[in-house]
Amino acid sequence: MASRPKPHDHAACVSDAMARAEHICAETGARFTPLRRRVLERIWAGHKPTGAYEILEDLGRDDGKPVAPVTVYRALDFLMAHGLVHRLNSLNAFIGCPRAGAGHEAVFLICEDCKRVAEIDDPAVGETLARDAADQGFSVSTQMIEVMGRCPDCQAAAHG
Amino acid sequence: MASRPKPHDHAACVSDAMARAEHICAETGARFTPLRRRVLERIWAGHKPTGAYEILEDLGRDDGKPVAPVTVYRALDFLMAHGLVHRLNSLNAFIGCPRAGAGHEAVFLICEDCKRVAEIDDPAVGETLARDAADQGFSVSTQMIEVMGRCPDCQAAAHG
DNA sequence: TGATGTAATGTAACGTTATAACGTGTCAAT
DNA sequence: ATTGACACGTTATAACGTTACATTACATCA
């Protein structure tokens, strides 16, 4: 066990994320309601991009009562507005933000095999883009950078 | 007329694009069928991102006969595969590639006001991303970079 | 305390985007 | 003339997202 590359205490990682969320909401006076909490938990559960309807079904399963799409989307909007989750446009899916709280322009590395996502944060990318945009007289408000490819694990698994 | 900032001979610009497309397909032995041509023409018609269903309706209007979604998506797949159009993930829309033929990792500047899109091509961005990815042992296959903001015209119009 | 305002959630219907599965036509090469 | 590959047609359905309006929860302050 000691030699495994990624022990990854998942339970701890999730509860960390929830604690951060609670903290951020408390700070900003936002209401971290049970529904929002459940949606965020569900998103963190797999460490993978999660579709809105996947969340929806899980919530419905939990407590017999089915949940409407709009309910999930509202919670997702809240979570995004507070920087707790990101939307991955290339997948129509959502993922928990490991740097929640730190305002950032994230770059996502999306593994085409295992679908896991790494979030990196290189200010140089945003700066370069901002400069390029400025050269055209274009003023930037937000960015979306998603890089598709293969994660180290999957490269190894393909004994590449 | 001589002093207008952007004369932009649209007819010429579209017919150039079509000629390029024809050339590229001829080179690669791909079949530039009437349907594919019509879809590409429709995409170029507005210089704006165009939704698949918008194309679909226009095609149906042209010749009484309605067209099925899958027909349009197949044509779009073809056009993308040959680098003639790009998909804008943040808009679920498609736009003609002004650099068709030149393999490239494009960066899109999308104006939130007028929806027009500029495609820029700064190799530095891709290189930085590739380096960042490599640092994580991640091998890149494709990228998607979409920058939202305001184009020069719309900034001026807002007398910003 | 109970009237009031606001934020959150519920409910139903609908709109938009995309694909699956399978059949038919077209055309070139053998 | 047959075969095989590819393009396109047809039907159905999956997947994703929003609008509009009703109801409930909760804080606040007269």
PDB file of N, CA and C (backbone and C1' of nucleotides) in Angstrom, chain D residues 7-28:
ATOM      1  P    DA D   7     -18.568   9.571 -47.595  1.00  0.00           P
ATOM      2  O5'  DA D   7     -20.070   9.891 -48.012  1.00  0.00           O
ATOM      3  C5'  DA D   7     -20.327  10.218 -49.369  1.00  0.00           C
ATOM      4  C4'  DA D   7     -21.812  10.322 -49.602  1.00  0.00           C
ATOM      5  C3'  DA D   7     -22.541  11.253 -48.646  1.00  0.00           C
ATOM      6  O3'  DA D   7     -23.269  12.179 -49.429  1.00  0.00           O
ATOM      7  C1'  DA D   7     -23.625   9.139 -48.749  1.00  0.00           C
ATOM      8  P    DC D   8     -24.059  13.339 -48.706  1.00  0.00           P
ATOM      9  O5'  DC D   8     -25.517  12.724 -48.528  1.00  0.00           O
ATOM     10  C5'  DC D   8     -26.245  12.306 -49.674  1.00  0.00           C
ATOM     11  C4'  DC D   8     -27.480  11.565 -49.223  1.00  0.00           C
ATOM     12  C3'  DC D   8     -28.338  12.330 -48.216  1.00  0.00           C
ATOM     13  O3'  DC D   8     -29.573  12.628 -48.847  1.00  0.00           O
ATOM     14  C1'  DC D   8     -28.098  10.025 -47.655  1.00  0.00           C
ATOM     15  P    DG D   9     -30.790  13.216 -47.961  1.00  0.00           P
ATOM     16  O5'  DG D   9     -31.600  11.876 -47.604  1.00  0.00           O
ATOM     17  C5'  DG D   9     -32.108  11.069 -48.663  1.00  0.00           C
ATOM     18  C4'  DG D   9     -33.185  10.132 -48.120  1.00  0.00           C
ATOM     19  C3'  DG D   9     -34.218  10.778 -47.216  1.00  0.00           C
ATOM     20  O3'  DG D   9     -35.486  10.193 -47.504  1.00  0.00           O
ATOM     21  C1'  DG D   9     -33.095   9.045 -46.024  1.00  0.00           C
ATOM     22  P    DT D  10     -36.811  10.716 -46.859  1.00  0.00           P
ATOM     23  O5'  DT D  10     -36.945   9.804 -45.554  1.00  0.00           O
ATOM     24  C5'  DT D  10     -36.889   8.386 -45.702  1.00  0.00           C
ATOM     25  C4'  DT D  10     -37.356   7.731 -44.411  1.00  0.00           C
ATOM     26  C3'  DT D  10     -38.243   8.600 -43.515  1.00  0.00           C
ATOM     27  O3'  DT D  10     -39.338   7.806 -43.114  1.00  0.00           O
ATOM     28  C1'  DT D  10     -36.383   7.805 -42.274  1.00  0.00           C
ATOM     29  P    DT D  11     -40.568   8.473 -42.304  1.00  0.00           P
ATOM     30  O5'  DT D  11     -40.327   7.887 -40.848  1.00  0.00           O
ATOM     31  C5'  DT D  11     -40.016   6.502 -40.692  1.00  0.00           C
ATOM     32  C4'  DT D  11     -39.558   6.244 -39.277  1.00  0.00           C
ATOM     33  C3'  DT D  11     -40.302   7.058 -38.212  1.00  0.00           C
ATOM     34  O3'  DT D  11     -40.970   6.134 -37.362  1.00  0.00           O
ATOM     35  C1'  DT D  11     -37.957   7.073 -37.825  1.00  0.00           C
ATOM     36  P    DA D  12     -41.870   6.623 -36.122  1.00  0.00           P
ATOM     37  O5'  DA D  12     -40.846   6.436 -34.918  1.00  0.00           O
ATOM     38  C5'  DA D  12     -40.020   5.261 -34.870  1.00  0.00           C
ATOM     39  C4'  DA D  12     -38.935   5.469 -33.827  1.00  0.00           C
ATOM     40  C3'  DA D  12     -39.432   6.079 -32.515  1.00  0.00           C
ATOM     41  O3'  DA D  12     -39.200   5.130 -31.481  1.00  0.00           O
ATOM     42  C1'  DA D  12     -37.434   7.140 -33.272  1.00  0.00           C
ATOM     43  P    DT D  13     -39.676   5.469 -29.975  1.00  0.00           P
ATOM     44  O5'  DT D  13     -38.337   6.056 -29.350  1.00  0.00           O
ATOM     45  C5'  DT D  13     -37.098   5.419 -29.682  1.00  0.00           C
ATOM     46  C4'  DT D  13     -35.956   6.211 -29.104  1.00  0.00           C
ATOM     47  C3'  DT D  13     -36.238   6.796 -27.719  1.00  0.00           C
ATOM     48  O3'  DT D  13     -35.124   6.455 -26.924  1.00  0.00           O
ATOM     49  C1'  DT D  13     -35.339   8.434 -29.116  1.00  0.00           C
ATOM     50  P    DA D  14     -35.182   6.501 -25.363  1.00  0.00           P
ATOM     51  O5'  DA D  14     -33.706   7.028 -25.055  1.00  0.00           O
ATOM     52  C5'  DA D  14     -32.659   6.648 -25.941  1.00  0.00           C
ATOM     53  C4'  DA D  14     -31.586   7.707 -25.897  1.00  0.00           C
ATOM     54  C3'  DA D  14     -31.302   8.250 -24.501  1.00  0.00           C
ATOM     55  O3'  DA D  14     -29.899   8.244 -24.379  1.00  0.00           O
ATOM     56  C1'  DA D  14     -31.737  10.039 -26.010  1.00  0.00           C
ATOM     57  P    DA D  15     -29.221   8.578 -22.976  1.00  0.00           P
ATOM     58  O5'  DA D  15     -28.969  10.140 -23.084  1.00  0.00           O
ATOM     59  C5'  DA D  15     -28.004  10.601 -24.006  1.00  0.00           C
ATOM     60  C4'  DA D  15     -27.964  12.094 -23.934  1.00  0.00           C
ATOM     61  C3'  DA D  15     -27.849  12.655 -22.512  1.00  0.00           C
ATOM     62  O3'  DA D  15     -26.715  13.495 -22.541  1.00  0.00           O
ATOM     63  C1'  DA D  15     -29.529  13.782 -23.738  1.00  0.00           C
ATOM     64  P    DC D  16     -26.219  14.246 -21.228  1.00  0.00           P
ATOM     65  O5'  DC D  16     -26.854  15.691 -21.459  1.00  0.00           O
ATOM     66  C5'  DC D  16     -26.424  16.429 -22.603  1.00  0.00           C
ATOM     67  C4'  DC D  16     -27.217  17.703 -22.655  1.00  0.00           C
ATOM     68  C3'  DC D  16     -27.205  18.518 -21.368  1.00  0.00           C
ATOM     69  O3'  DC D  16     -26.640  19.775 -21.674  1.00  0.00           O
ATOM     70  C1'  DC D  16     -29.367  18.418 -22.291  1.00  0.00           C
ATOM     71  P    DG D  17     -26.377  20.836 -20.515  1.00  0.00           P
ATOM     72  O5'  DG D  17     -27.748  21.638 -20.539  1.00  0.00           O
ATOM     73  C5'  DG D  17     -28.071  22.408 -21.684  1.00  0.00           C
ATOM     74  C4'  DG D  17     -29.402  23.085 -21.477  1.00  0.00           C
ATOM     75  C3'  DG D  17     -29.530  23.904 -20.194  1.00  0.00           C
ATOM     76  O3'  DG D  17     -29.475  25.273 -20.548  1.00  0.00           O
ATOM     77  C1'  DG D  17     -31.524  22.694 -20.724  1.00  0.00           C
ATOM     78  P    DT D  18     -29.933  26.433 -19.535  1.00  0.00           P
ATOM     79  O5'  DT D  18     -31.512  26.574 -19.795  1.00  0.00           O
ATOM     80  C5'  DT D  18     -31.950  26.745 -21.125  1.00  0.00           C
ATOM     81  C4'  DT D  18     -33.402  27.185 -21.152  1.00  0.00           C
ATOM     82  C3'  DT D  18     -33.778  28.278 -20.153  1.00  0.00           C
ATOM     83  O3'  DT D  18     -34.534  29.235 -20.872  1.00  0.00           O
ATOM     84  C1'  DT D  18     -35.230  26.434 -19.909  1.00  0.00           C
ATOM     85  P    DT D  19     -34.979  30.605 -20.137  1.00  0.00           P
ATOM     86  O5'  DT D  19     -36.563  30.649 -20.338  1.00  0.00           O
ATOM     87  C5'  DT D  19     -37.191  29.686 -21.167  1.00  0.00           C
ATOM     88  C4'  DT D  19     -38.692  29.789 -20.974  1.00  0.00           C
ATOM     89  C3'  DT D  19     -39.189  30.967 -20.136  1.00  0.00           C
ATOM     90  O3'  DT D  19     -40.451  31.378 -20.665  1.00  0.00           O
ATOM     91  C1'  DT D  19     -39.772  28.945 -19.080  1.00  0.00           C
ATOM     92  P    DA D  20     -41.142  32.743 -20.136  1.00  0.00           P
ATOM     93  O5'  DA D  20     -42.291  32.175 -19.185  1.00  0.00           O
ATOM     94  C5'  DA D  20     -43.011  31.016 -19.584  1.00  0.00           C
ATOM     95  C4'  DA D  20     -43.983  30.646 -18.485  1.00  0.00           C
ATOM     96  C3'  DA D  20     -44.330  31.793 -17.538  1.00  0.00           C
ATOM     97  O3'  DA D  20     -45.713  31.714 -17.265  1.00  0.00           O
ATOM     98  C1'  DA D  20     -43.502  29.979 -16.298  1.00  0.00           C
ATOM     99  P    DC D  21     -46.454  32.962 -16.509  1.00  0.00           P
ATOM    100  O5'  DC D  21     -47.029  32.245 -15.209  1.00  0.00           O
ATOM    101  C5'  DC D  21     -47.538  30.914 -15.328  1.00  0.00           C
ATOM    102  C4'  DC D  21     -47.369  30.207 -14.010  1.00  0.00           C
ATOM    103  C3'  DC D  21     -47.750  31.049 -12.784  1.00  0.00           C
ATOM    104  O3'  DC D  21     -48.766  30.354 -12.096  1.00  0.00           O
ATOM    105  C1'  DC D  21     -45.793  29.822 -12.409  1.00  0.00           C
ATOM    106  P    DA D  22     -49.445  31.004 -10.772  1.00  0.00           P
ATOM    107  O5'  DA D  22     -49.216  29.846  -9.685  1.00  0.00           O
ATOM    108  C5'  DA D  22     -49.415  28.488 -10.073  1.00  0.00           C
ATOM    109  C4'  DA D  22     -48.936  27.594  -8.941  1.00  0.00           C
ATOM    110  C3'  DA D  22     -49.376  28.042  -7.546  1.00  0.00           C
ATOM    111  O3'  DA D  22     -49.775  26.895  -6.798  1.00  0.00           O
ATOM    112  C1'  DA D  22     -47.007  27.905  -7.642  1.00  0.00           C
ATOM    113  P    DT D  23     -50.314  27.136  -5.280  1.00  0.00           P
ATOM    114  O5'  DT D  23     -49.032  26.832  -4.409  1.00  0.00           O
ATOM    115  C5'  DT D  23     -48.445  25.533  -4.477  1.00  0.00           C
ATOM    116  C4'  DT D  23     -47.190  25.543  -3.651  1.00  0.00           C
ATOM    117  C3'  DT D  23     -47.395  25.874  -2.164  1.00  0.00           C
ATOM    118  O3'  DT D  23     -47.059  24.699  -1.444  1.00  0.00           O
ATOM    119  C1'  DT D  23     -45.487  26.950  -3.072  1.00  0.00           C
ATOM    120  P    DT D  24     -47.353  24.663   0.140  1.00  0.00           P
ATOM    121  O5'  DT D  24     -45.893  24.899   0.722  1.00  0.00           O
ATOM    122  C5'  DT D  24     -44.833  24.074   0.256  1.00  0.00           C
ATOM    123  C4'  DT D  24     -43.529  24.695   0.702  1.00  0.00           C
ATOM    124  C3'  DT D  24     -43.427  24.958   2.209  1.00  0.00           C
ATOM    125  O3'  DT D  24     -42.267  24.278   2.657  1.00  0.00           O
ATOM    126  C1'  DT D  24     -42.659  26.792   0.955  1.00  0.00           C
ATOM    127  P    DA D  25     -41.940  24.234   4.209  1.00  0.00           P
ATOM    128  O5'  DA D  25     -40.769  25.292   4.240  1.00  0.00           O
ATOM    129  C5'  DA D  25     -39.470  24.907   3.779  1.00  0.00           C
ATOM    130  C4'  DA D  25     -38.530  26.069   4.021  1.00  0.00           C
ATOM    131  C3'  DA D  25     -38.350  26.446   5.496  1.00  0.00           C
ATOM    132  O3'  DA D  25     -36.949  26.588   5.687  1.00  0.00           O
ATOM    133  C1'  DA D  25     -38.967  28.352   4.228  1.00  0.00           C
ATOM    134  P    DC D  26     -36.366  26.674   7.181  1.00  0.00           P
ATOM    135  O5'  DC D  26     -35.900  28.191   7.252  1.00  0.00           O
ATOM    136  C5'  DC D  26     -35.303  28.795   6.114  1.00  0.00           C
ATOM    137  C4'  DC D  26     -35.302  30.297   6.290  1.00  0.00           C
ATOM    138  C3'  DC D  26     -35.251  30.753   7.757  1.00  0.00           C
ATOM    139  O3'  DC D  26     -34.265  31.745   7.868  1.00  0.00           O
ATOM    140  C1'  DC D  26     -36.950  31.872   6.620  1.00  0.00           C
ATOM    141  P    DA D  27     -33.619  31.987   9.360  1.00  0.00           P
ATOM    142  O5'  DA D  27     -33.330  33.551   9.348  1.00  0.00           O
ATOM    143  C5'  DA D  27     -32.777  34.149   8.177  1.00  0.00           C
ATOM    144  C4'  DA D  27     -33.444  35.489   7.956  1.00  0.00           C
ATOM    145  C3'  DA D  27     -33.380  36.413   9.175  1.00  0.00           C
ATOM    146  O3'  DA D  27     -32.787  37.640   8.768  1.00  0.00           O
ATOM    147  C1'  DA D  27     -35.584  36.326   8.274  1.00  0.00           C
ATOM    148  P    DT D  28     -32.286  38.683   9.888  1.00  0.00           P
ATOM    149  O5'  DT D  28     -33.397  39.827   9.821  1.00  0.00           O
ATOM    150  C5'  DT D  28     -33.928  40.226   8.550  1.00  0.00           C
ATOM    151  C4'  DT D  28     -35.083  41.185   8.774  1.00  0.00           C
ATOM    152  C3'  DT D  28     -35.049  41.896  10.131  1.00  0.00           C
ATOM    153  O3'  DT D  28     -35.622  43.187   9.987  1.00  0.00           O
ATOM    154  C1'  DT D  28     -37.087  40.846   9.890  1.00  0.00           C
TER     155       DT D  28
END
